[in-house]
XYZ file of C-alpha atoms in Angstrom:
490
model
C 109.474 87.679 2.058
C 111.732 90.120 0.070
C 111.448 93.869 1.249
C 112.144 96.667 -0.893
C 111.457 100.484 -0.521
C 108.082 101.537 -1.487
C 109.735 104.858 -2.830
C 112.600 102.956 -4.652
C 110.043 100.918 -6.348
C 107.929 103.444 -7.215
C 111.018 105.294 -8.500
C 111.949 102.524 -10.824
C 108.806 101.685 -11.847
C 108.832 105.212 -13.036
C 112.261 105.086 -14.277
C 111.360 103.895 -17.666
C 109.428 107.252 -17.991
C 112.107 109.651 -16.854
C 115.155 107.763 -18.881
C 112.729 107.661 -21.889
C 111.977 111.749 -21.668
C 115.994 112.173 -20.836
C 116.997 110.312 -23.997
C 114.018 111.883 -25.814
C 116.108 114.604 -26.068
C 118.287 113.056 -28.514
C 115.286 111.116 -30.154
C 113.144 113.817 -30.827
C 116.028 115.555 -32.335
C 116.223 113.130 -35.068
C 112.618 111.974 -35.138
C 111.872 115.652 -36.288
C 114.908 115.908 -38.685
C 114.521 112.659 -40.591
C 111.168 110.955 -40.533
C 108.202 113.227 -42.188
C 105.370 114.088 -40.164
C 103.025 112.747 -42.753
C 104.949 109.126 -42.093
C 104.833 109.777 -37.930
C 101.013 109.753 -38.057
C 100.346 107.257 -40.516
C 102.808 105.377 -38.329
C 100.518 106.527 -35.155
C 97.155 105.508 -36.791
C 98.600 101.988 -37.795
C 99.490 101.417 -33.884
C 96.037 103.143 -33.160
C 94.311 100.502 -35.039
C 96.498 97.526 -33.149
C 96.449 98.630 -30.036
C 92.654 99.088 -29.788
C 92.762 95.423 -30.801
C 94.753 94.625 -28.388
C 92.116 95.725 -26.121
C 89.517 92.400 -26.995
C 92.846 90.599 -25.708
C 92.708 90.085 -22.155
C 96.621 89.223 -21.901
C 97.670 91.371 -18.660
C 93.841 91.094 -17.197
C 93.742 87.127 -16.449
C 97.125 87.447 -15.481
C 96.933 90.167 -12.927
C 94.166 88.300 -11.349
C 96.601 85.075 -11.481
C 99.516 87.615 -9.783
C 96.808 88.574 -6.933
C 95.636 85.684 -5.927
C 99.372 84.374 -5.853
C 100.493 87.647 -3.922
C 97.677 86.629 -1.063
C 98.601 83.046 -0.574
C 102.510 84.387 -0.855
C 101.625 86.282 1.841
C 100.349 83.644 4.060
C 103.923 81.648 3.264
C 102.214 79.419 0.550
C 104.251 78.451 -2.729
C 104.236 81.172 -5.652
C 105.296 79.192 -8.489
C 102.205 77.143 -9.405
C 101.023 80.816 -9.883
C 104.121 81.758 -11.688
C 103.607 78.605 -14.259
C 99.604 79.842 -14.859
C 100.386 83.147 -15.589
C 103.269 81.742 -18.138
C 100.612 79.402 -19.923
C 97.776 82.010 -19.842
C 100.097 84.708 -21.439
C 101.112 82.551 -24.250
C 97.724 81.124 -25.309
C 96.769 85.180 -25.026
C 99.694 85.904 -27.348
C 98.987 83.242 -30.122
C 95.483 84.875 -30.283
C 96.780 88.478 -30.467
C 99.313 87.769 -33.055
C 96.830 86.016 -34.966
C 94.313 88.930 -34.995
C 97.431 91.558 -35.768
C 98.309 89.106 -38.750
C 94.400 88.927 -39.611
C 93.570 92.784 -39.871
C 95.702 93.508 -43.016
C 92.550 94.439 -44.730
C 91.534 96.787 -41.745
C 94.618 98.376 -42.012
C 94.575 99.156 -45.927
C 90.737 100.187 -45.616
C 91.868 103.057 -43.251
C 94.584 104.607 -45.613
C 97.345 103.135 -44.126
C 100.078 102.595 -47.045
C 101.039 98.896 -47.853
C 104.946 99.461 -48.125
C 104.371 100.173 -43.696
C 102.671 97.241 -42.993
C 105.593 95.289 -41.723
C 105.968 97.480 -38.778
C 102.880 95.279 -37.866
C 104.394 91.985 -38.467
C 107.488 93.180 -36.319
C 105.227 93.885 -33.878
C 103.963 90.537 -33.295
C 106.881 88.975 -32.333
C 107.652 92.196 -29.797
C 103.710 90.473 -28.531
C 105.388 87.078 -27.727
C 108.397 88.409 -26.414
C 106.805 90.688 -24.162
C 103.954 87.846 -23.212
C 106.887 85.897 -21.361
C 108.540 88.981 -19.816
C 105.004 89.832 -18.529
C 104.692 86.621 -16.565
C 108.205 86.907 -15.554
C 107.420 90.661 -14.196
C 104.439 89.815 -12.861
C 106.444 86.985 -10.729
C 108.431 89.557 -9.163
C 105.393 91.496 -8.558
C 103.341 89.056 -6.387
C 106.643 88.647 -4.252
C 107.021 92.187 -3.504
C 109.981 92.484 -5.883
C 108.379 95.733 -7.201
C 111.823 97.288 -7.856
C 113.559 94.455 -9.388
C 110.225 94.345 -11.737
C 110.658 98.419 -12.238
C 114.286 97.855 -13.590
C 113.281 95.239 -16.096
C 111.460 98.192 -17.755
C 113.930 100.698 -17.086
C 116.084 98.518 -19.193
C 113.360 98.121 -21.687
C 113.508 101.645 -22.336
C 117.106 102.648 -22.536
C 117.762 99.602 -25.066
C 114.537 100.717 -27.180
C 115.409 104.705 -27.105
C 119.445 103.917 -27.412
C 118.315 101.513 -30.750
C 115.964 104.515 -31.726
C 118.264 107.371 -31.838
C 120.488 104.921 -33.593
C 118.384 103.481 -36.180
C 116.330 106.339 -36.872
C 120.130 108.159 -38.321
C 120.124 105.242 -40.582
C 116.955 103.841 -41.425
C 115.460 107.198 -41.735
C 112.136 105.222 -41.566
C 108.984 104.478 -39.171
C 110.903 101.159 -39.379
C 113.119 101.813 -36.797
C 110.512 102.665 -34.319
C 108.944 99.017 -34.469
C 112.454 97.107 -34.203
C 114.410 98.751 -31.347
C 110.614 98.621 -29.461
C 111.336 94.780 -30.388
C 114.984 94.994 -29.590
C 113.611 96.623 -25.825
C 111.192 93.917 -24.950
C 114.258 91.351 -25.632
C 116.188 93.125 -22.834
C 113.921 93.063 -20.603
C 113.150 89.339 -20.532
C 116.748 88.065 -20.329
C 117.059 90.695 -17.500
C 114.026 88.526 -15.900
C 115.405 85.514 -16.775
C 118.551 86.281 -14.965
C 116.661 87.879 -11.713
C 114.217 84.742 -11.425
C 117.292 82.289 -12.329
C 115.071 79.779 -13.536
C 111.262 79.084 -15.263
C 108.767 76.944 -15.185
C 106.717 74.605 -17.428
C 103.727 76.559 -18.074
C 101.475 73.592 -18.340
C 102.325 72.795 -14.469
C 99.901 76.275 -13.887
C 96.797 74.605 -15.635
C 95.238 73.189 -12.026
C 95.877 77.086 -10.918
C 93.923 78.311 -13.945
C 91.049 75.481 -13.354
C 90.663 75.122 -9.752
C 89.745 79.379 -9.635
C 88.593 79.868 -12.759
C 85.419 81.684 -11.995
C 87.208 84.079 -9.524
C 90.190 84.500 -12.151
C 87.538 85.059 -14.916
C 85.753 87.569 -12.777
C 88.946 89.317 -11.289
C 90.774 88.553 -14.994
C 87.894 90.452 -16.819
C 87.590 93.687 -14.614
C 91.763 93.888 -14.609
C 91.829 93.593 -18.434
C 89.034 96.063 -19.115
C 90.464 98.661 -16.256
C 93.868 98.232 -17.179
C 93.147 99.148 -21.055
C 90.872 102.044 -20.005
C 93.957 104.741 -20.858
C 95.378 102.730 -23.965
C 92.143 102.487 -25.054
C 91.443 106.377 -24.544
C 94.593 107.107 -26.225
C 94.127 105.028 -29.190
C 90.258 105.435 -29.842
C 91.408 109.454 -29.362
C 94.012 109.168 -32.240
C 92.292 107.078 -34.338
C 89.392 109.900 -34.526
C 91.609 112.510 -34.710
C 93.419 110.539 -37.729
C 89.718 110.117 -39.010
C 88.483 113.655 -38.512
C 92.232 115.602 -39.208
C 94.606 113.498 -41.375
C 98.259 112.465 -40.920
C 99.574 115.467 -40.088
C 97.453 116.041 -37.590
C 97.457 112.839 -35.906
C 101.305 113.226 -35.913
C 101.228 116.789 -34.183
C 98.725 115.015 -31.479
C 101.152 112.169 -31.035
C 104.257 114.245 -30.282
C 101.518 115.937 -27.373
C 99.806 113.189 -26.141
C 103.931 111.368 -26.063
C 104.903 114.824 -23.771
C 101.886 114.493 -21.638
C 102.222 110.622 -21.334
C 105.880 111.870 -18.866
C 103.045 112.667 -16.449
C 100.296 110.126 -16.917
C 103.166 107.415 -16.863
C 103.341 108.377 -13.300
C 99.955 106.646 -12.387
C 100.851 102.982 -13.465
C 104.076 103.133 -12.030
C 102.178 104.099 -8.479
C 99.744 101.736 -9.293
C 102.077 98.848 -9.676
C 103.619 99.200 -6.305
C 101.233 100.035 -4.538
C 98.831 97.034 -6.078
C 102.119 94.897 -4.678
C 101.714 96.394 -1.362
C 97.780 95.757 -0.547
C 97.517 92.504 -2.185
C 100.087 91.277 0.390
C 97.935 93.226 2.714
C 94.848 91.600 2.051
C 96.689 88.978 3.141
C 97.838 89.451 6.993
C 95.220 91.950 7.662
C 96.463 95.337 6.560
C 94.491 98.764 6.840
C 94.750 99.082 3.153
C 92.915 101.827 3.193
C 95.106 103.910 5.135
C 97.482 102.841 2.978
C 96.166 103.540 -0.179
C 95.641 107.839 0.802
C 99.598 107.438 1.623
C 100.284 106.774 -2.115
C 96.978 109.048 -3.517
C 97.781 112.426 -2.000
C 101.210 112.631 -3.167
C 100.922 111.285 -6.523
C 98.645 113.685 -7.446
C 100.731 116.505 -6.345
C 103.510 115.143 -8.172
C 101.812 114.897 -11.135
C 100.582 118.344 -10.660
C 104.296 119.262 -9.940
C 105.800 117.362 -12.919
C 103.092 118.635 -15.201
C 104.244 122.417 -14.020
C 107.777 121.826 -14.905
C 107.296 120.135 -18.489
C 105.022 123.220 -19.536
C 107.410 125.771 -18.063
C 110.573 124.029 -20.128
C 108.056 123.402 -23.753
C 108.589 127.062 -25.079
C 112.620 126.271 -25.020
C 112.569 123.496 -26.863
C 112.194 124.825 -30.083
C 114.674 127.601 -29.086
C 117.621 125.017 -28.151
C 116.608 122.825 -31.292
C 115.420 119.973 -29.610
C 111.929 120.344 -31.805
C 112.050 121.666 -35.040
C 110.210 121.900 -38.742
C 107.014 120.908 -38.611
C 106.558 119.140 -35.401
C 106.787 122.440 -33.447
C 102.939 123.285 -34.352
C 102.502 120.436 -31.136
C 104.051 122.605 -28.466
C 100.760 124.617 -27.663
C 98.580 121.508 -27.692
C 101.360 120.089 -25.725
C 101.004 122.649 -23.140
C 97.019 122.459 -22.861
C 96.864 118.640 -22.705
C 99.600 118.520 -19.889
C 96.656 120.325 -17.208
C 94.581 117.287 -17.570
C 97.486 114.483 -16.732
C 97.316 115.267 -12.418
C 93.530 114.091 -13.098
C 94.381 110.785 -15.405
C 97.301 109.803 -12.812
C 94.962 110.039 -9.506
C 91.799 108.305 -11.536
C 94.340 105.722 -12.159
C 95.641 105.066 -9.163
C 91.672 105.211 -7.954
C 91.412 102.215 -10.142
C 93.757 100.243 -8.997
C 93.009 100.764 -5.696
C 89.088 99.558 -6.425
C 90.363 96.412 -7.928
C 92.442 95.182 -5.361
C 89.613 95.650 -2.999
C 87.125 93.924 -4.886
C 85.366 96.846 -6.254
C 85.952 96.271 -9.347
C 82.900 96.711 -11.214
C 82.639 100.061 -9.423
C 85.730 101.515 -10.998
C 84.890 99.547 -14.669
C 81.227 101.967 -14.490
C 83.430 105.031 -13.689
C 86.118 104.602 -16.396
C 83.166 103.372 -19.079
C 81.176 106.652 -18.410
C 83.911 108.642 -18.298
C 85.697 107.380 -21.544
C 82.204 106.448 -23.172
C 81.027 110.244 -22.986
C 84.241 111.870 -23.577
C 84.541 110.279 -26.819
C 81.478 110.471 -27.774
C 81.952 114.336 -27.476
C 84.301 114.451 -29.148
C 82.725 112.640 -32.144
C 79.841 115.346 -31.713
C 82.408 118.188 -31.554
C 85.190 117.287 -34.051
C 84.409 120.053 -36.562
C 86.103 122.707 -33.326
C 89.462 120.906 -34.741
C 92.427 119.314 -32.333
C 91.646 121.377 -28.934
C 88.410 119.471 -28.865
C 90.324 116.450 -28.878
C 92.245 117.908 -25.991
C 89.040 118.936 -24.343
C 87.991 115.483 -24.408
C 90.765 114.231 -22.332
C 90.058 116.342 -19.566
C 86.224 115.294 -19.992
C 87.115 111.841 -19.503
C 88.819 111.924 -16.315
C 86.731 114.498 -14.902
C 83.448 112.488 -15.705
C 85.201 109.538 -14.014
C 86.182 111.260 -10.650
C 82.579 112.561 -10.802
C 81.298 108.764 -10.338
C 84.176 107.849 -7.992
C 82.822 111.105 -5.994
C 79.313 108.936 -5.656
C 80.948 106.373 -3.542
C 84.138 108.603 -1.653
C 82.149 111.404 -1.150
C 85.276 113.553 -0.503
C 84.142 116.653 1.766
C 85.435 119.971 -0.097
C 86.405 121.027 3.822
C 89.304 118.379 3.719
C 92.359 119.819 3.600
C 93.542 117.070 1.725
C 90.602 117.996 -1.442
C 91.457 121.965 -0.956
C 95.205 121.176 -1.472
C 94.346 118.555 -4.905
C 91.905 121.425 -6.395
C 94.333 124.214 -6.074
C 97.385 121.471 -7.547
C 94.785 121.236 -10.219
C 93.414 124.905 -10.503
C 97.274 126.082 -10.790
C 98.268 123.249 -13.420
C 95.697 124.061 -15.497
C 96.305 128.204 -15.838
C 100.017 127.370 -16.108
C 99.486 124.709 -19.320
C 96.738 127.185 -20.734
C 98.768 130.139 -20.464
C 101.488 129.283 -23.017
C 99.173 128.704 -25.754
C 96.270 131.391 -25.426
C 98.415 134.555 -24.869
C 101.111 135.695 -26.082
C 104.364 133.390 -24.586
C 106.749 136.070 -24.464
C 104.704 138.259 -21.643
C 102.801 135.100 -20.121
C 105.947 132.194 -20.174
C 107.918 131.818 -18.223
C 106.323 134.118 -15.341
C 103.058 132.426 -15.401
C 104.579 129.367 -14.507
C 106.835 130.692 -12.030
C 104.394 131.951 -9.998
C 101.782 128.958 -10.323
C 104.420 126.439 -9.335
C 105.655 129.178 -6.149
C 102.063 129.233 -4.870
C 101.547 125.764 -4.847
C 105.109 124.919 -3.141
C 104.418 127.555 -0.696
C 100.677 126.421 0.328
C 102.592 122.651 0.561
C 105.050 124.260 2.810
C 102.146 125.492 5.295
C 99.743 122.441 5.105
C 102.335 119.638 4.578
C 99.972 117.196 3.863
C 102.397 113.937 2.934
C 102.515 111.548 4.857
C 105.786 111.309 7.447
C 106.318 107.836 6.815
C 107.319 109.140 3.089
C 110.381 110.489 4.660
C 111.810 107.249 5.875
C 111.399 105.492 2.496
C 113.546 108.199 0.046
C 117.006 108.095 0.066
C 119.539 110.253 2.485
C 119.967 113.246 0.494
C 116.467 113.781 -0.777
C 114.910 113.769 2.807
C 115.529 117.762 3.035
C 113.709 118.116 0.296
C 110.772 116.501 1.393
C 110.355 116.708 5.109
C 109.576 120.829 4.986
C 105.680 119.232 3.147
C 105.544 116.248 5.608
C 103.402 116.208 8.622
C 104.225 114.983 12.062
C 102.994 112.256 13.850
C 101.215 112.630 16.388
C-alpha cells in the first residue's frame, strides 16, 4: 500500500485553489480590463443553468461509491482494478447522458436571455465533460489507493494550464470564449498527467460484473454521494441563477467575482474531504477509530478556514489600490468581504458530510444539506426585493441551518473547548468580513482585522487545540509554526 503525507495531500489537493488565487492576480487583471461585466454574468448565468443540470447527473456519485468499496477491499490486499474498469465504464455512460442534455437545453438557454452568438461556450463545454469523465476515473484510481497527493497534483496541473491559457487568451480573444477553452485545455492536462501516473488503463467493460454484482449498495451509496457531493454546486448555481433572475447581468457578474473570492476558502473543504475520505475508507477496512480520526482533520480545518478567510478580507481593500480590480468589477469588493464570514461554516459542514458518508450515514447528512439549502433558498426567493446582501445572507442561512441538524445527532456541548475555540474563529471572521463594508474602510480596515486575526492567534496559542500528530505530517520548516497551537500527548 502506497503511503503519502496526510498534510502533503491535503496541501495538493488544495493546491489547485492557492495556484488559481496566485495567478488570479494576473487573470483578474485582464478579466476586468477586457471582457464587460454585462458579458461576465451572462457568461455566469449560462454555466448557472448547466451546472444545475449537471446536478440530475450522478457522474462523480456512482463513482465515489465504486472508489469506496474498491478502497475497502484494497485495504484488505484485494485487486483494485476491476474497480478501476467500473468506475471508467460508469463515467462514460454518465458523460454521453450529460453531453446530451447540455446539447438538448439550447432552448432553455435562449428562454432565459442568454444571447445566441455565446452559446458555443456550451458546446465547448461538453467535450471538457468527456475529458474530465476519464480523468475522474483515473483520479478516483489514485484515490482508493491512498495516492491522495498524486490525485491532488493532477488538479494542481489542471489549474495552472487553465489560468496560464486564461490570462493568455483572454489578451486576445477578448471574449467569454476564452474562459470555456483553456477550462477545456486544463481538463486535457490533467488526464495525460493520470495517464502517465497510472501507466496504463483498462477496458471499461471488464468493470460491468463490479457494477452488477453491488448494484444495490452502489445505487444506494452512488445516490447519497451524488446528491451530497452537488449540495455546494448546486447552492452556488441555484444562488446565481436567482440573483441573475431577480438582479440582471451586472449583478450576477459582481456576485460571481464574490462568490469566485470566497470559493479560496470554501475550496478548502473538498480538498480536506478528499483525503481524509481516502484515509477512513481504508480504515473501515482494518479496523480504524475513524472517528478519532475524523476530529483530527475537523478542528483544524475550520480554523484554517477561519484563518484564510481573515487574511483574504484584510488584503480586499488593496486590490483596487494596486490595480489588480478595476472599472466596474470593484462594486464586488464589499460583498466580497461579507460573503467571506460564512466560508469557515461551508468548509466544516463539508467536511461533516463527508465524514457521514463514509460511515454510512448518509441519509443523515443528505436531510441536513436539503434543509439547509432548501430553506436558505427559499429565503431568499421570499427576500429578493432587500437586493444582493440577501443573497449573501442566504449563504450563511444555509450552512447554519445545516450545522443546526448535524447538532441533533453530535450534540456538541458549548463547554468543549474544542466548540468555544470554533465559535470565537467564527464570531471574529464574521466582524472582520462585516467591518470593511458597513463602516467606513479607512478608520475600520485594516485595524479591524488586525486585531480579530491577533485575538484568535493568541487564544490558539493558550488552548492549542490541534492535534500533535499534525506536527509530524508538515514539512521541516513549517513545524515552528505550528507546534506553539499543538497539544501534547499525554
Amino acid at each position: 500500500m502506497v503511503k503519502e503525507s496526510t498534510v502533503a495531500a491535503v496541501v495538493l489537493n488544495y493546491l489547485p485553489t492557492a495556484a488559481n488565487y496566485a495567478l488570479a492576480i494576473a487573470y483578474i487583471v485582464v478579466l476586468t480590463r477586457y471582457i464587460p461585466l454585462t458579458q461576465y454574468g451572462y457568461y455566469n448565468a449560462l454555466f448557472a443553468i448547466i451546472n444545475s443540470i449537471g446536478a440530475l447527473i450522478p457522474i462523480p456519485g456512482i463513482s465515489g461509491a465504486i472508489a469506496r468499496e474498491g478502497a475497502i477491499e484494497y485495504a484488505r490486499g484485494g485487486d483494485a482494478k476491476p474497480y478501476f474498469a467500473a468506475m471508467t465504464f460508469m463515467s462514460l455512460v454518465m458523460a454521453v447522458i450529460y453531453g446530451l442534455i447540455i446539447a438538448l437545453a439550447t432552448p432553455l438557454y435562449v428562454g432565459n436571455g442568454i444571447p445566441k452568438w455565446l452559446l458555443g461556450t456550451a458546446y465547448i463545454y461538453i467535450g471538457t465533460v468527456f475529458i474530465q469523465s476519464i480523468a475522474g476515473a483515473l483520479g478516483l484510481y489514485l484515490w482508493l489507493m491512498g495516492r491522495v497527493a498524486s490525485q491532488g497534483m493532477g488538479s494542481t496541473l489542471n489549474m495552472l494550464v487553465m489560468r496560464a491559457f486564461q490570462v493568455l487568451l483572454i489578451v486576445i480573444m477578448r471574449n467569454v470564449y476564452a474562459l470555456a477553452i483553456s477550462v477545456l485545455l486544463g481538463s486535457l492536462t490533467q488526464l495525460l498527467y493520470y495517464l502517465g501516473v497510472v501507466k496504463g488503463f483498462v477496458d471499461p467493460r471488464s468493470g460491468i460484473n463490479i457494477v452488477r454484482r453491488g448494484a444495490r449498495g452502489l445505487l444506494e451509496f452512488g445516490f447519497q454521494s451524488w446528491i451530497l457531493g452537488y449540495m455546494g454546486t448546486l447552492s452556488f448555481n441555484l444562488l446565481m441563477y436567482l440573483v441573475y433572475v431577480y438582479l440582471g447581468p451586472g449583478f450576477t457578474g459582481i456576485y460571481g467575482l464574490a462568490a469566485a473570492i470566497a470559493n479560496a476558502v470554501t475550496a478548502l473543504g473538498p480538498a480536506v474531504s478528499t483525503v481524509m475520505n481516502s484515509r477512513l475508507s481504508q480504515g473501515l477496512g482494518i479496523g480504524m477509530d475513524v472517528a478519532k480520526t475524523f476530529r483530527e482533520y475537523a478542528i483544524p480545518s475550520f480554523i484554517a478556514a477561519s484563518l484564510l478567510a481573515q487574511l483574504i478580507v484584510l488584503a480586499l481593500p488593496a486590490l483596487p489600490m494596486i490595480g489588480i480590480i478595476s472599472g466596474e468589477y470593484v462594486r464586488s469588493i464589499p460583498y466580497a468581504s461579507v460573503l467571506l464570514g460564512y466560508t469557515p461554516l461551508a468548509v466544516i459542514a463539508n467536511v461533516y458530510t463527508s465524514y457521514y458518508w463514509v460511515i454510512g450515514r448518509g441519509w443523515y447528512a443528505l436531510l441536513a444539506n436539503s434543509i439547509g439549502l432548501g430553506l436558505g433558498v427559499l429565503t431568499y426567493i421570499a427576500l429578493h426585493f432587500l437586493g444582493i446582501y440577501m443573497a449573501i445572507a442566504s449563504n450563511y442561512l444555509i450552512y447554519v441551518l445545516t450545522l443546526i441538524v448535524f447538532w441533533f445527532s453530535e450534540k456538541w456541548s458549548v463547554r468543549s473547548i474544542n466548540v468555544l475555540v470554533i465559535g470565537l474563529s467564527l464570531v471574529l471572521t464574521i466582524i472582520s468580513s462585516c467591518a470593511v463594508p458597513l463602516f467606513d474602510p479607512p478608520i475600520t480596515w485594516p485595524s479591524t482585522q488586525l486585531i480579530a486575526m491577533a485575538i484568535l492567534l493568541t487564544v490558539l496559542y493558550l488552548i492549542k487545540p490541534l492535534p500533535k500528530a499534525l506536527v509530524n505530517q508538515v514539512p521541516g520548516f513549517a513545524r515552528p509554526m505550528i507546534k506553539p497551537f499543538t497539544r501534547s500527548e499525554k
